[in-house]
Short mmCIF file of C-alpha atoms in Angstrom, two decimals:
data_model
loop_
_atom_site.label_atom_id
_atom_site.label_comp_id
_atom_site.label_asym_id
_atom_site.label_seq_id
_atom_site.Cartn_x
_atom_site.Cartn_y
_atom_site.Cartn_z
CA MET A 17 25.88 5.10 11.12
CA ALA A 18 24.11 1.90 12.46
CA GLU A 19 22.37 1.38 9.35
CA LYS A 20 25.10 1.05 6.70
CA ILE A 21 26.37 -1.79 8.56
CA ASN A 22 24.24 -5.46 7.15
CA THR A 23 24.95 -9.24 7.44
CA ASN A 24 25.36 -11.11 5.01
CA ASP A 25 22.01 -12.31 5.43
CA GLY A 26 20.59 -8.59 4.98
CA TRP A 27 20.59 -8.25 8.60
CA ARG A 28 21.16 -5.24 10.00
CA PRO A 29 22.68 -4.50 13.86
CA LEU A 30 19.17 -3.83 14.65
CA HIS A 31 17.85 -7.34 13.91
CA ILE A 32 20.60 -9.13 15.68
CA VAL A 33 20.60 -7.34 18.79
CA ALA A 34 17.05 -7.69 19.31
CA TYR A 35 17.20 -12.20 17.97
CA ASN A 36 19.92 -11.66 21.49
CA GLY A 37 17.76 -10.62 23.49
CA GLN A 38 20.44 -7.08 23.47
CA ASP A 39 17.67 -5.17 24.87
CA GLN A 40 20.48 -2.13 26.67
CA LEU A 41 22.24 -2.13 22.48
CA VAL A 42 18.37 -2.29 20.95
CA LYS A 43 18.31 1.85 22.86
CA LEU A 44 21.50 2.44 21.45
CA LEU A 45 21.05 2.27 18.06
CA ILE A 46 17.43 3.63 18.82
CA ARG A 47 18.61 6.94 19.92
CA SER A 48 21.52 6.50 17.25
CA GLY A 49 18.75 6.68 14.94
CA ALA A 50 19.12 2.58 13.91
CA GLU A 51 15.34 2.26 12.14
CA ILE A 52 13.20 1.40 13.79
CA ASN A 53 10.83 -1.55 11.28
CA VAL A 54 14.56 -2.03 9.01
CA ARG A 55 13.11 -5.72 7.01
CA ASP A 56 15.52 -8.00 6.54
CA PRO A 57 15.32 -9.71 2.60
CA GLN A 58 12.94 -11.77 4.35
CA GLY A 59 10.34 -9.48 5.89
CA TYR A 60 11.02 -10.11 9.66
CA THR A 61 11.76 -6.97 11.91
CA PRO A 62 13.33 -6.35 14.10
CA ALA A 63 10.10 -7.24 16.39
CA HIS A 64 10.38 -10.09 15.06
CA ARG A 65 12.98 -11.22 15.85
CA ALA A 66 13.12 -10.20 19.68
CA ALA A 67 9.68 -12.32 19.22
CA GLN A 68 10.75 -15.37 17.74
CA ASN A 69 13.16 -15.86 20.86
CA GLY A 70 10.98 -14.32 24.12
CA HIS A 71 12.96 -11.39 24.36
CA GLU A 72 10.60 -10.09 26.28
CA THR A 73 12.79 -6.58 27.49
CA ALA A 74 14.14 -6.52 24.35
CA LEU A 75 10.56 -5.94 22.35
CA ALA A 76 9.30 -3.91 24.73
CA VAL A 77 11.57 -1.37 23.74
CA LEU A 78 11.25 -1.36 20.91
CA LEU A 79 8.06 -0.94 21.10
CA LYS A 80 8.20 2.11 23.34
CA HIS A 81 9.45 2.89 20.39
CA LYS A 82 6.31 2.14 18.40
CA ALA A 83 7.95 -0.54 16.14
CA ASP A 84 4.83 -2.10 13.75
CA VAL A 85 3.16 -4.92 15.41
CA LYS A 86 1.09 -5.38 12.00
CA THR A 87 4.27 -5.87 9.42
CA CYS A 88 3.86 -9.07 7.94
CA THR A 89 7.06 -10.97 6.54
CA SER A 90 7.07 -12.72 2.96
CA LEU A 91 5.89 -15.86 4.82
CA ASN A 92 2.76 -13.32 6.56
CA ARG A 93 3.53 -13.82 9.85
CA THR A 94 3.97 -10.29 12.38
CA PRO A 95 5.03 -10.60 15.13
CA LEU A 96 2.43 -12.22 17.97
CA HIS A 97 2.38 -15.28 14.76
CA ASP A 98 6.27 -16.13 15.37
CA ALA A 99 5.66 -15.66 19.25
CA VAL A 100 2.50 -18.07 19.57
CA ARG A 101 5.35 -20.83 17.03
CA THR A 102 8.09 -20.54 18.81
CA GLY A 103 5.88 -21.01 22.70
CA GLU A 104 7.03 -17.68 24.16
CA GLU A 105 3.78 -16.94 26.19
CA PRO A 106 5.33 -13.52 27.56
CA VAL A 107 6.09 -12.02 24.69
CA VAL A 108 2.59 -12.86 22.95
CA LYS A 109 1.13 -11.01 26.96
CA LEU A 110 2.84 -7.91 25.94
CA LEU A 111 1.73 -7.90 22.42
CA LEU A 112 -2.33 -9.09 22.76
CA LYS A 113 -1.96 -5.31 25.55
#
């Protein structure tokens, strides 16, 4: 059901909760069948959204469930690129593990 919800900008619920660092909701949506590597129209995944905002715990949940951190956006950015670009050092370290 969560995958059927879509915002005007193409974000799915998992994008939104990852962007906001709501790790418990990330877990709930994953348990409910949300697609881990779903992309918005610009190619961003929930991992990109968590990484660019420094949400280490939410990103760790996504990684535990096999989020693909090599996926590139339409700007050819991975979650690591976004974390570096926004100065999120703990997230950079997590992604380099």
